[in-house]
Each structure stands twice: as structure tokens, then as C-alpha cells.
């Protein structure tokens, strides 16, 4: 608490005393002022919506090597991480994949927030858990992490009994109707207005980035799947001297992430359609759509993923942050963007806030989600900086070879 400071002056000296009866509120952190057309209620601010995903296209800085005019504009695609998984309510079945992921998140949280002594069994286990989590994070790229955060396609709808159906419901038999499960419907790409590219060029580069990531994910999936027996054999043979394992977990997550990323990329590419597409007309050549599902009379609308491009000054904050990380990774070819910027400022600019856990926010949950979001932002941007540095050096030596990657 801040108390009032009283200054009493006399002819000989100045007496400074504290008045405990006057209490001021704690100082408030001033947020960044944005344009009136760019407030948190606008679609550019991050929201958690299973039917809409907001992604931020962050341009990479141009290096000082080679001809900068020949270097194409490429982006880091970022969306904040999903909230921690929670145990479903009593009576609701939990899938095995969901349970494994939830248990692992709980172990990582306990390892990173616990205060067990290193010499104890719990302390050693915590160190091993943090090491495995670090290694798992290194198996994926920034683009693959984005794909794995796209909500998966919902399962096919099933007919079920419902005696309260209205006459307008579609029926297959007495007291039955088709229930539609709607997944991701809209993908909003937010980019900085200072980019200087037309929306069509931005969309084309986004699609090309998804295609490149899919190719790499398919290759990694084959490699990781082939290494599963080797990783399992090493863990079994090392049980006597190292009972914690780890190789099989790391390789298993690598394979799972690669397979899921390749599948998601394929789905996104097939479902993408320009905003002006007429769904009642047959699909044109080169524009792929899923076959009609038996959920509605015209189900092509639900199978099409709408892509919307929106410029926003908010992306300038994370753009400077990415330029700073590129400079930190390789200061020889990436100039300094000037003043530093923190992860908190970036998350505030994007409109991110901790999610509710079991319907409420506890002090521990809020602190943990903030710590994870900051660490995720740092990890994703450093992955992107490393990959961009490698690509730029390859482009300086062989532009034709680099443009294929």
C-alpha cells in the first residue's frame, strides 16, 4: 500500500513524515493506445472460439546479406496456445489421447512450479520431466506448432432419437434426426498494414507455407515412426541405469505431431475457398472441397473454410518482437529493431488473457497460464528466427534451391 507523504517546513529544517491514515490504490499499468477502429471488440483481438481461429502473420525481417529486393516476404504464423486441458465432468467419457495429454500437462506443471529438493526422488523426476518437455518442444517447427493448434475436423454426425424434434428437422425415420457437429468455419489472418502487399499475395504465401509445412511433416512422420522401435529398445535396455525412459515419449510425440500436422494441413488446403465462392455452383478446377455430408441439404457451406484477411496495427508489436529475436539469434545479418519489447506487451497487444479453469480463475492457474504463454511466445519466435536465419543463408548461396524450401 502507498501512504501519503507529508512535508512540514520550519525555519530551520524540513520534516518528512508518513501519514498512515491516507491510502492510495496501487498504480495501474497503462495499456498501449490503438486506433479507434482497432479496439479489443474488433475481430483482430484474440478470442477462443471453436468455430473461428485468429492467426497473426508476422513478417520476418530482411537480412543484410545479398540483394534484399530479391528476398520474398515470408511470415511467422502465430496463434496463442490453447488453455490447459481439464478433466471432463463426472459421467462424461474422456478419450485416451485427451487423458494422456492432460496427465502430461499436469506433470510438467508440477515439475516447473514445484519446490522439491534436487536430491529427492521427486526432484530428480521433475528435472527429467522438464528435460523431456524441452526435447519434445525441439522436435516441432513453428509452422507445425500452428497447424497443431487448428481445431480438428469434427466427427461425422450420427442419427439419434429425439421425440421433441420440430417439423423442420430432417428425419431419417420415426423419432430420429441428424445432428450436425460444426467445426472450424472461419480463419482470420491478421497482418500489419505496413507490409505493402495486396491481400491476394498474402493469401498465396499463406497457402504456400501450409503446403511446405505439410511436405516436411509427412517426411518427419515417416522418420519418427520408423524410430519408434529403436527408441523403445533403448529405453528398455537402459532401465537398470536410467529408469525414467524418455526416448520413446519424445519420438512418440514427434510422430503424433507430424502425422496430425500433415492431416490438418491437407484438410485446410482442401477446405479453403475465396470469399466470393458461390457454393451452389460446381467446384472449379484446382479448388478442392470435401464431398457433401448427409448433415444438411446443402452441406458444402459447412465444409468450406472461409479465409478472411484483416490488417491491424497490433501486429506491429509482435513484428518488432520477432525482429528483436532474429537480431539476438544472429546480429551479423539482422539489424537491431531499436528498443526492446517484452512478452507481456506482445500478449496484451494481441488481446490474450488467461482462460477460466473449471469455471473460475484461481491465482495459481492465472500465473501458470501467463508463464506458459510467455514461454510459448519466446519458443515459437526463436524457432522462427532460427529457421529464417538458415533460409536466408541458403538463399544467399543458392536462391533457386532456397525458394523450393
Tab-separated table of C-alpha atoms in Angstrom:
chain	number	residue	atom	x	y	z
A	1	UNK	CA	0.000	0.000	0.000
A	2	UNK	CA	1.091	3.550	-0.687
A	3	UNK	CA	0.667	6.081	2.072
A	4	UNK	CA	0.672	9.848	1.889
A	5	UNK	CA	3.937	11.667	2.341
A	6	UNK	CA	3.661	14.856	4.348
A	7	UNK	CA	6.306	17.573	4.236
A	8	UNK	CA	6.472	20.055	7.072
A	9	UNK	CA	8.752	23.012	6.690
A	10	UNK	CA	10.081	25.102	9.520
A	11	UNK	CA	12.521	27.918	9.701
A	12	UNK	CA	15.422	25.615	10.488
A	13	UNK	CA	14.687	22.289	8.794
A	14	UNK	CA	12.274	20.248	6.743
A	15	UNK	CA	10.475	17.336	8.444
A	16	UNK	CA	9.156	14.472	6.312
A	17	UNK	CA	6.565	12.184	7.921
A	18	UNK	CA	4.230	9.406	6.722
A	19	UNK	CA	0.502	9.708	7.206
A	20	UNK	CA	-0.775	6.116	7.589
A	21	UNK	CA	-4.415	7.216	7.520
A	22	UNK	CA	-4.292	8.094	3.808
A	23	UNK	CA	-4.049	5.090	1.468
A	24	UNK	CA	-3.760	5.311	-2.297
A	25	UNK	CA	-4.676	2.451	-4.675
A	26	UNK	CA	-1.785	0.621	-6.368
A	27	UNK	CA	-0.581	2.129	-9.660
A	28	UNK	CA	-2.268	0.828	-12.779
A	29	UNK	CA	-0.353	-0.417	-15.765
A	30	UNK	CA	-1.126	1.751	-18.769
A	31	UNK	CA	-2.019	-0.190	-21.893
A	32	UNK	CA	-0.998	0.715	-25.405
A	33	UNK	CA	-3.303	3.123	-27.220
A	34	UNK	CA	-4.540	1.895	-30.589
A	35	UNK	CA	-6.530	3.460	-33.320
A	36	UNK	CA	-10.236	3.876	-32.650
A	37	UNK	CA	-11.000	1.332	-35.370
A	38	UNK	CA	-8.736	-1.242	-33.726
A	39	UNK	CA	-10.180	-1.931	-30.296
A	40	UNK	CA	-10.412	-5.296	-28.482
A	41	UNK	CA	-14.031	-5.731	-29.599
A	42	UNK	CA	-12.914	-5.941	-33.220
A	43	UNK	CA	-12.184	-9.344	-34.811
A	44	UNK	CA	-8.412	-8.764	-34.743
A	45	UNK	CA	-8.314	-9.274	-30.971
A	46	UNK	CA	-7.645	-12.871	-29.963
A	47	UNK	CA	-10.697	-14.866	-28.893
A	48	UNK	CA	-11.247	-18.515	-28.009
A	49	UNK	CA	-13.897	-19.714	-30.417
A	50	UNK	CA	-14.109	-23.321	-31.674
A	51	UNK	CA	-15.637	-22.049	-34.927
A	52	UNK	CA	-13.176	-19.212	-35.599
A	53	UNK	CA	-9.396	-19.135	-35.357
A	54	UNK	CA	-7.412	-15.899	-35.335
A	55	UNK	CA	-3.831	-16.173	-36.565
A	56	UNK	CA	-1.237	-13.445	-36.876
A	57	UNK	CA	1.028	-13.211	-39.920
A	58	UNK	CA	4.291	-11.731	-38.660
A	59	UNK	CA	6.717	-10.735	-41.457
A	60	UNK	CA	10.305	-11.825	-40.997
A	61	UNK	CA	12.911	-9.025	-41.082
A	62	UNK	CA	15.061	-8.703	-44.187
A	63	UNK	CA	18.733	-9.685	-43.668
A	64	UNK	CA	21.695	-7.530	-44.655
A	65	UNK	CA	23.222	-10.220	-46.861
A	66	UNK	CA	22.561	-10.470	-50.587
A	67	UNK	CA	20.088	-8.407	-52.550
A	68	UNK	CA	17.212	-7.574	-50.194
A	69	UNK	CA	14.905	-6.749	-53.090
A	70	UNK	CA	15.091	-10.365	-54.279
A	71	UNK	CA	14.213	-11.866	-50.893
A	72	UNK	CA	10.498	-12.722	-50.838
A	73	UNK	CA	8.170	-11.784	-47.999
A	74	UNK	CA	7.632	-14.701	-45.661
A	75	UNK	CA	5.743	-14.870	-42.387
A	76	UNK	CA	5.763	-16.450	-38.996
A	77	UNK	CA	2.224	-17.704	-38.406
A	78	UNK	CA	1.360	-17.405	-34.728
A	79	UNK	CA	-1.687	-18.063	-32.620
A	80	UNK	CA	-1.591	-18.245	-28.799
A	81	UNK	CA	-1.574	-21.701	-27.180
A	82	UNK	CA	-4.768	-23.435	-26.176
A	83	UNK	CA	-5.762	-23.422	-22.477
A	84	UNK	CA	-4.644	-26.324	-20.266
A	85	UNK	CA	-6.745	-29.449	-20.591
A	86	UNK	CA	-9.115	-30.187	-17.722
A	87	UNK	CA	-10.767	-33.356	-16.538
A	88	UNK	CA	-14.262	-33.741	-18.020
A	89	UNK	CA	-17.257	-33.635	-15.681
A	90	UNK	CA	-18.403	-36.784	-13.945
A	91	UNK	CA	-20.328	-39.059	-16.257
A	92	UNK	CA	-18.628	-37.807	-19.429
A	93	UNK	CA	-16.160	-40.191	-21.060
A	94	UNK	CA	-12.604	-38.957	-21.602
A	95	UNK	CA	-10.686	-40.137	-24.643
A	96	UNK	CA	-7.329	-41.836	-24.170
A	97	UNK	CA	-5.449	-39.171	-26.133
A	98	UNK	CA	-7.054	-36.399	-24.085
A	99	UNK	CA	-6.211	-38.165	-20.825
A	100	UNK	CA	-2.578	-38.761	-21.791
A	101	UNK	CA	-2.131	-35.117	-22.828
A	102	UNK	CA	-3.841	-33.853	-19.673
A	103	UNK	CA	-1.718	-36.048	-17.389
A	104	UNK	CA	1.449	-34.904	-19.130
A	105	UNK	CA	0.478	-31.254	-18.753
A	106	UNK	CA	-0.093	-31.835	-15.045
A	107	UNK	CA	3.328	-33.466	-14.672
A	108	UNK	CA	5.041	-30.593	-16.492
A	109	UNK	CA	3.256	-28.047	-14.329
A	110	UNK	CA	4.223	-29.863	-11.146
A	111	UNK	CA	7.841	-30.102	-12.313
A	112	UNK	CA	8.107	-26.421	-13.216
A	113	UNK	CA	6.253	-24.988	-10.245
A	114	UNK	CA	7.286	-27.479	-7.550
A	115	UNK	CA	9.963	-26.838	-4.951
A	116	UNK	CA	11.190	-30.381	-4.342
A	117	UNK	CA	14.850	-30.859	-3.467
A	118	UNK	CA	17.023	-31.967	-6.366
A	119	UNK	CA	18.468	-34.849	-4.347
A	120	UNK	CA	14.997	-36.309	-3.688
A	121	UNK	CA	13.154	-38.718	-5.966
A	122	UNK	CA	10.506	-36.105	-6.726
A	123	UNK	CA	13.189	-33.555	-7.554
A	124	UNK	CA	15.008	-35.901	-9.918
A	125	UNK	CA	11.727	-36.816	-11.601
A	126	UNK	CA	10.928	-33.121	-12.015
A	127	UNK	CA	14.300	-32.483	-13.670
A	128	UNK	CA	13.743	-35.388	-16.048
A	129	UNK	CA	10.212	-34.199	-16.886
A	130	UNK	CA	11.461	-30.717	-17.724
A	131	UNK	CA	14.215	-32.217	-19.878
A	132	UNK	CA	11.752	-34.385	-21.815
A	133	UNK	CA	9.402	-31.422	-22.268
A	134	UNK	CA	12.303	-29.342	-23.616
A	135	UNK	CA	13.301	-32.108	-26.047
A	136	UNK	CA	9.698	-32.557	-27.240
A	137	UNK	CA	9.494	-28.840	-27.969
A	138	UNK	CA	12.603	-29.109	-30.159
A	139	UNK	CA	11.064	-31.780	-32.417
A	140	UNK	CA	8.499	-29.419	-33.959
A	141	UNK	CA	8.848	-26.270	-36.040
A	142	UNK	CA	6.956	-23.016	-35.578
A	143	UNK	CA	4.733	-23.750	-38.594
A	144	UNK	CA	3.933	-27.258	-37.349
A	145	UNK	CA	3.015	-25.870	-33.925
A	146	UNK	CA	0.499	-23.580	-35.637
A	147	UNK	CA	-1.083	-26.457	-37.557
A	148	UNK	CA	-1.438	-28.499	-34.389
A	149	UNK	CA	-3.385	-25.633	-32.797
A	150	UNK	CA	-6.022	-25.624	-35.509
A	151	UNK	CA	-9.172	-27.349	-34.196
A	152	UNK	CA	-9.583	-30.773	-35.820
A	153	UNK	CA	-12.489	-31.603	-38.060
A	154	UNK	CA	-15.498	-32.871	-36.082
A	155	UNK	CA	-16.590	-36.492	-36.477
A	156	UNK	CA	-19.402	-37.315	-38.839
A	157	UNK	CA	-22.851	-36.618	-37.461
A	158	UNK	CA	-24.957	-39.510	-36.300
A	159	UNK	CA	-28.694	-40.051	-36.205
A	160	UNK	CA	-30.213	-40.252	-32.720
A	161	UNK	CA	-33.640	-40.436	-31.128
A	162	UNK	CA	-35.241	-37.201	-30.057
A	163	UNK	CA	-39.019	-37.232	-29.503
A	164	UNK	CA	-39.074	-33.414	-29.235
A	165	UNK	CA	-37.935	-32.805	-32.823
A	166	UNK	CA	-39.658	-29.978	-34.633
A	167	UNK	CA	-41.287	-30.441	-38.004
A	168	UNK	CA	-38.466	-28.539	-39.671
A	169	UNK	CA	-35.820	-31.104	-38.681
A	170	UNK	CA	-34.601	-33.517	-41.270
A	171	UNK	CA	-35.669	-37.082	-40.427
A	172	UNK	CA	-34.442	-40.478	-41.478
A	173	UNK	CA	-37.096	-42.396	-39.597
A	174	UNK	CA	-39.592	-42.054	-36.770
A	175	UNK	CA	-38.231	-40.009	-33.838
A	176	UNK	CA	-34.789	-39.630	-35.406
A	177	UNK	CA	-32.872	-36.646	-36.762
A	178	UNK	CA	-29.410	-35.790	-37.978
A	179	UNK	CA	-27.334	-33.728	-35.562
A	180	UNK	CA	-24.685	-31.571	-37.230
A	181	UNK	CA	-21.364	-31.128	-35.416
A	182	UNK	CA	-19.817	-27.884	-36.619
A	183	UNK	CA	-16.046	-27.439	-36.503
A	184	UNK	CA	-13.810	-24.620	-37.624
A	185	UNK	CA	-15.689	-22.345	-40.026
A	186	UNK	CA	-13.552	-19.220	-40.334
A	187	UNK	CA	-9.832	-18.492	-40.344
A	188	UNK	CA	-8.902	-14.855	-39.750
A	189	UNK	CA	-5.381	-13.829	-40.776
A	190	UNK	CA	-4.231	-10.544	-39.245
A	191	UNK	CA	-1.228	-8.828	-40.835
A	192	UNK	CA	0.447	-5.402	-40.358
A	193	UNK	CA	-0.777	-2.577	-42.628
A	194	UNK	CA	2.815	-1.516	-43.313
A	195	UNK	CA	3.501	-4.760	-45.164
A	196	UNK	CA	2.781	-3.212	-48.546
A	197	UNK	CA	1.363	-6.381	-50.152
A	198	UNK	CA	-2.094	-6.904	-51.548
A	199	UNK	CA	-4.333	-9.426	-49.750
A	200	UNK	CA	-4.159	-11.896	-52.610
A	201	UNK	CA	-0.351	-12.098	-52.334
A	202	UNK	CA	-0.609	-12.571	-48.590
A	203	UNK	CA	-3.130	-15.369	-49.034
A	204	UNK	CA	-0.968	-17.058	-51.666
A	205	UNK	CA	2.082	-17.028	-49.391
A	206	UNK	CA	-0.020	-18.424	-46.527
A	207	UNK	CA	-1.220	-21.338	-48.658
A	208	UNK	CA	2.317	-22.000	-49.897
A	209	UNK	CA	3.552	-22.020	-46.302
A	210	UNK	CA	0.923	-24.621	-45.375
A	211	UNK	CA	1.954	-26.766	-48.360
A	212	UNK	CA	5.645	-26.572	-47.410
A	213	UNK	CA	4.847	-27.488	-43.811
A	214	UNK	CA	2.749	-30.440	-44.935
A	215	UNK	CA	5.608	-31.827	-47.027
A	216	UNK	CA	8.039	-31.545	-44.128
A	217	UNK	CA	5.516	-33.038	-41.684
A	218	UNK	CA	4.964	-36.067	-43.935
A	219	UNK	CA	8.708	-36.633	-44.136
A	220	UNK	CA	9.143	-36.286	-40.361
A	221	UNK	CA	6.214	-38.624	-39.737
A	222	UNK	CA	7.941	-41.390	-41.700
A	223	UNK	CA	11.244	-40.856	-39.886
A	224	UNK	CA	9.694	-40.638	-36.411
A	225	UNK	CA	7.503	-43.701	-36.946
A	226	UNK	CA	10.496	-45.744	-38.111
A	227	UNK	CA	12.460	-44.760	-34.996
A	228	UNK	CA	9.762	-45.892	-32.556
A	229	UNK	CA	11.075	-49.496	-32.181
A	230	UNK	CA	14.631	-48.215	-31.761
A	231	UNK	CA	13.588	-45.709	-29.077
A	232	UNK	CA	11.581	-48.372	-27.229
A	233	UNK	CA	14.504	-50.831	-27.306
A	234	UNK	CA	16.942	-48.231	-25.942
A	235	UNK	CA	14.574	-47.279	-23.117
A	236	UNK	CA	14.121	-50.942	-22.152
A	237	UNK	CA	17.844	-51.706	-22.173
A	238	UNK	CA	18.635	-48.584	-20.143
A	239	UNK	CA	16.032	-49.305	-17.463
A	240	UNK	CA	18.589	-50.556	-14.928
A	241	UNK	CA	20.708	-47.397	-15.105
A	242	UNK	CA	18.022	-44.939	-16.208
A	243	UNK	CA	14.508	-45.945	-15.097
A	244	UNK	CA	12.853	-42.756	-16.334
A	245	UNK	CA	12.960	-43.517	-20.057
A	246	UNK	CA	12.198	-40.547	-22.299
A	247	UNK	CA	13.271	-41.506	-25.822
A	248	UNK	CA	10.029	-43.313	-26.605
A	249	UNK	CA	7.956	-40.393	-25.281
A	250	UNK	CA	9.921	-37.858	-27.317
A	251	UNK	CA	9.781	-39.887	-30.520
A	252	UNK	CA	6.116	-40.746	-29.983
A	253	UNK	CA	5.123	-37.097	-29.627
A	254	UNK	CA	7.229	-36.230	-32.672
A	255	UNK	CA	5.418	-38.859	-34.743
A	256	UNK	CA	1.990	-37.873	-33.410
A	257	UNK	CA	2.575	-34.148	-34.023
A	258	UNK	CA	3.892	-34.739	-37.541
A	259	UNK	CA	1.003	-37.015	-38.536
A	260	UNK	CA	-1.575	-34.661	-37.038
A	261	UNK	CA	0.055	-31.627	-38.682
A	262	UNK	CA	0.135	-33.255	-42.119
A	263	UNK	CA	-3.504	-34.287	-41.774
A	264	UNK	CA	-4.557	-30.801	-40.635
A	265	UNK	CA	-2.648	-29.133	-43.487
A	266	UNK	CA	-4.360	-31.384	-46.019
A	267	UNK	CA	-7.766	-30.560	-44.538
A	268	UNK	CA	-7.111	-26.804	-44.514
A	269	UNK	CA	-5.930	-26.766	-48.125
A	270	UNK	CA	-8.963	-28.737	-49.288
A	271	UNK	CA	-11.449	-26.589	-47.384
A	272	UNK	CA	-10.034	-23.167	-48.259
A	273	UNK	CA	-12.172	-21.126	-50.595
A	274	UNK	CA	-12.134	-17.473	-51.701
A	275	UNK	CA	-14.732	-15.235	-50.029
A	276	UNK	CA	-16.610	-14.772	-53.297
A	277	UNK	CA	-17.045	-18.503	-53.976
A	278	UNK	CA	-20.553	-19.480	-54.998
A	279	UNK	CA	-21.257	-22.691	-53.099
A	280	UNK	CA	-24.178	-23.629	-55.282
A	281	UNK	CA	-22.004	-23.827	-58.395
A	282	UNK	CA	-19.791	-26.865	-59.031
A	283	UNK	CA	-16.196	-26.502	-57.771
A	284	UNK	CA	-13.743	-25.201	-60.312
A	285	UNK	CA	-10.592	-26.985	-61.280
A	286	UNK	CA	-7.889	-26.594	-58.676
A	287	UNK	CA	-10.351	-25.653	-55.903
A	288	UNK	CA	-10.913	-28.758	-53.838
A	289	UNK	CA	-13.849	-29.221	-51.498
A	290	UNK	CA	-14.976	-32.136	-49.390
A	291	UNK	CA	-17.863	-34.235	-50.551
A	292	UNK	CA	-21.268	-33.367	-49.218
A	293	UNK	CA	-22.007	-34.895	-45.841
A	294	UNK	CA	-25.512	-36.092	-45.005
A	295	UNK	CA	-25.991	-33.403	-42.368
A	296	UNK	CA	-27.830	-30.681	-44.291
A	297	UNK	CA	-29.469	-30.328	-47.627
A	298	UNK	CA	-26.597	-28.066	-48.668
A	299	UNK	CA	-23.612	-29.100	-46.603
A	300	UNK	CA	-20.935	-27.514	-48.797
A	301	UNK	CA	-21.254	-24.336	-46.722
A	302	UNK	CA	-20.180	-26.176	-43.572
A	303	UNK	CA	-17.329	-27.932	-45.414
A	304	UNK	CA	-15.805	-24.705	-46.700
A	305	UNK	CA	-13.281	-22.873	-44.556
A	306	UNK	CA	-13.693	-19.147	-45.028
A	307	UNK	CA	-10.424	-17.202	-45.101
A	308	UNK	CA	-10.502	-13.538	-44.129
A	309	UNK	CA	-7.542	-11.143	-44.207
A	310	UNK	CA	-7.536	-8.165	-41.859
A	311	UNK	CA	-4.815	-5.507	-41.413
A	312	UNK	CA	-4.138	-4.310	-37.872
A	313	UNK	CA	-1.554	-2.172	-36.119
A	314	UNK	CA	-1.471	-4.700	-33.290
A	315	UNK	CA	0.751	-6.979	-35.351
A	316	UNK	CA	3.441	-4.286	-35.397
A	317	UNK	CA	4.179	-5.110	-31.746
A	318	UNK	CA	4.904	-8.784	-32.363
A	319	UNK	CA	6.677	-7.822	-35.598
A	320	UNK	CA	9.219	-5.789	-33.600
A	321	UNK	CA	9.462	-8.632	-31.109
A	322	UNK	CA	10.287	-11.124	-33.885
A	323	UNK	CA	12.870	-8.731	-35.362
A	324	UNK	CA	14.465	-8.482	-31.921
A	325	UNK	CA	14.696	-12.277	-31.601
A	326	UNK	CA	16.216	-12.556	-35.074
A	327	UNK	CA	18.806	-9.959	-34.059
A	328	UNK	CA	19.561	-11.859	-30.850
A	329	UNK	CA	19.987	-15.102	-32.775
A	330	UNK	CA	22.276	-13.673	-35.479
A	331	UNK	CA	23.211	-9.990	-35.008
A	332	UNK	CA	25.557	-10.140	-38.014
A	333	UNK	CA	22.809	-10.252	-40.639
A	334	UNK	CA	19.763	-8.930	-38.738
A	335	UNK	CA	19.956	-5.326	-37.534
A	336	UNK	CA	18.573	-4.296	-34.171
A	337	UNK	CA	14.958	-3.046	-34.259
A	338	UNK	CA	15.704	-0.488	-31.533
A	339	UNK	CA	14.067	-0.564	-28.121
A	340	UNK	CA	13.277	-3.899	-26.561
A	341	UNK	CA	9.819	-5.321	-26.049
A	342	UNK	CA	8.551	-7.896	-23.556
A	343	UNK	CA	6.340	-10.929	-23.984
A	344	UNK	CA	3.714	-9.293	-21.779
A	345	UNK	CA	3.430	-6.323	-24.154
A	346	UNK	CA	3.008	-8.645	-27.125
A	347	UNK	CA	0.278	-10.727	-25.462
A	348	UNK	CA	-1.531	-7.580	-24.351
A	349	UNK	CA	-1.423	-6.222	-27.890
A	350	UNK	CA	-2.913	-9.454	-29.247
A	351	UNK	CA	-5.675	-9.350	-26.650
A	352	UNK	CA	-4.676	-12.585	-24.927
A	353	UNK	CA	-5.859	-13.280	-21.380
A	354	UNK	CA	-5.863	-16.394	-19.147
A	355	UNK	CA	-8.759	-18.767	-19.649
A	356	UNK	CA	-11.181	-19.941	-16.995
A	357	UNK	CA	-10.373	-23.240	-15.276
A	358	UNK	CA	-13.412	-25.167	-14.057
A	359	UNK	CA	-15.479	-22.001	-14.436
A	360	UNK	CA	-13.242	-19.761	-12.340
A	361	UNK	CA	-9.820	-18.171	-12.231
A	362	UNK	CA	-7.507	-19.007	-9.370
A	363	UNK	CA	-4.294	-17.153	-8.621
A	364	UNK	CA	-2.177	-20.243	-9.345
A	365	UNK	CA	-3.927	-21.022	-12.640
A	366	UNK	CA	-3.611	-17.439	-13.865
A	367	UNK	CA	0.081	-17.337	-13.014
A	368	UNK	CA	0.729	-20.681	-14.681
A	369	UNK	CA	-1.104	-19.738	-17.887
A	370	UNK	CA	0.770	-16.439	-18.106
A	371	UNK	CA	4.101	-18.185	-17.620
A	372	UNK	CA	3.258	-20.775	-20.271
A	373	UNK	CA	2.038	-18.162	-22.762
A	374	UNK	CA	5.235	-16.116	-22.389
A	375	UNK	CA	7.416	-19.206	-22.730
A	376	UNK	CA	5.430	-20.323	-25.784
A	377	UNK	CA	5.793	-16.938	-27.484
A	378	UNK	CA	9.537	-16.955	-26.858
A	379	UNK	CA	9.893	-20.542	-28.079
A	380	UNK	CA	7.861	-20.025	-31.277
A	381	UNK	CA	9.682	-16.835	-32.259
A	382	UNK	CA	13.106	-18.347	-31.574
A	383	UNK	CA	12.193	-21.355	-33.735
A	384	UNK	CA	11.108	-18.998	-36.480
A	385	UNK	CA	14.273	-16.881	-36.132
A	386	UNK	CA	16.490	-19.960	-36.391
A	387	UNK	CA	14.666	-21.298	-39.459
A	388	UNK	CA	14.642	-17.863	-41.137
A	389	UNK	CA	18.363	-17.375	-40.495
A	390	UNK	CA	19.109	-20.736	-42.089
A	391	UNK	CA	16.856	-19.993	-45.069
A	392	UNK	CA	18.421	-16.568	-45.685
A	393	UNK	CA	21.935	-18.010	-45.709
A	394	UNK	CA	20.814	-20.711	-48.129
A	395	UNK	CA	19.185	-18.064	-50.341
A	396	UNK	CA	22.412	-16.051	-50.429
A	397	UNK	CA	24.274	-19.110	-51.763
A	398	UNK	CA	21.593	-20.661	-53.969
A	399	UNK	CA	18.354	-18.687	-54.486
A	400	UNK	CA	16.790	-21.383	-56.644
A	401	UNK	CA	17.362	-24.050	-54.010
A	402	UNK	CA	16.077	-21.836	-51.201
A	403	UNK	CA	12.850	-20.939	-52.985
A	404	UNK	CA	11.916	-24.636	-53.097
A	405	UNK	CA	12.011	-24.835	-49.285
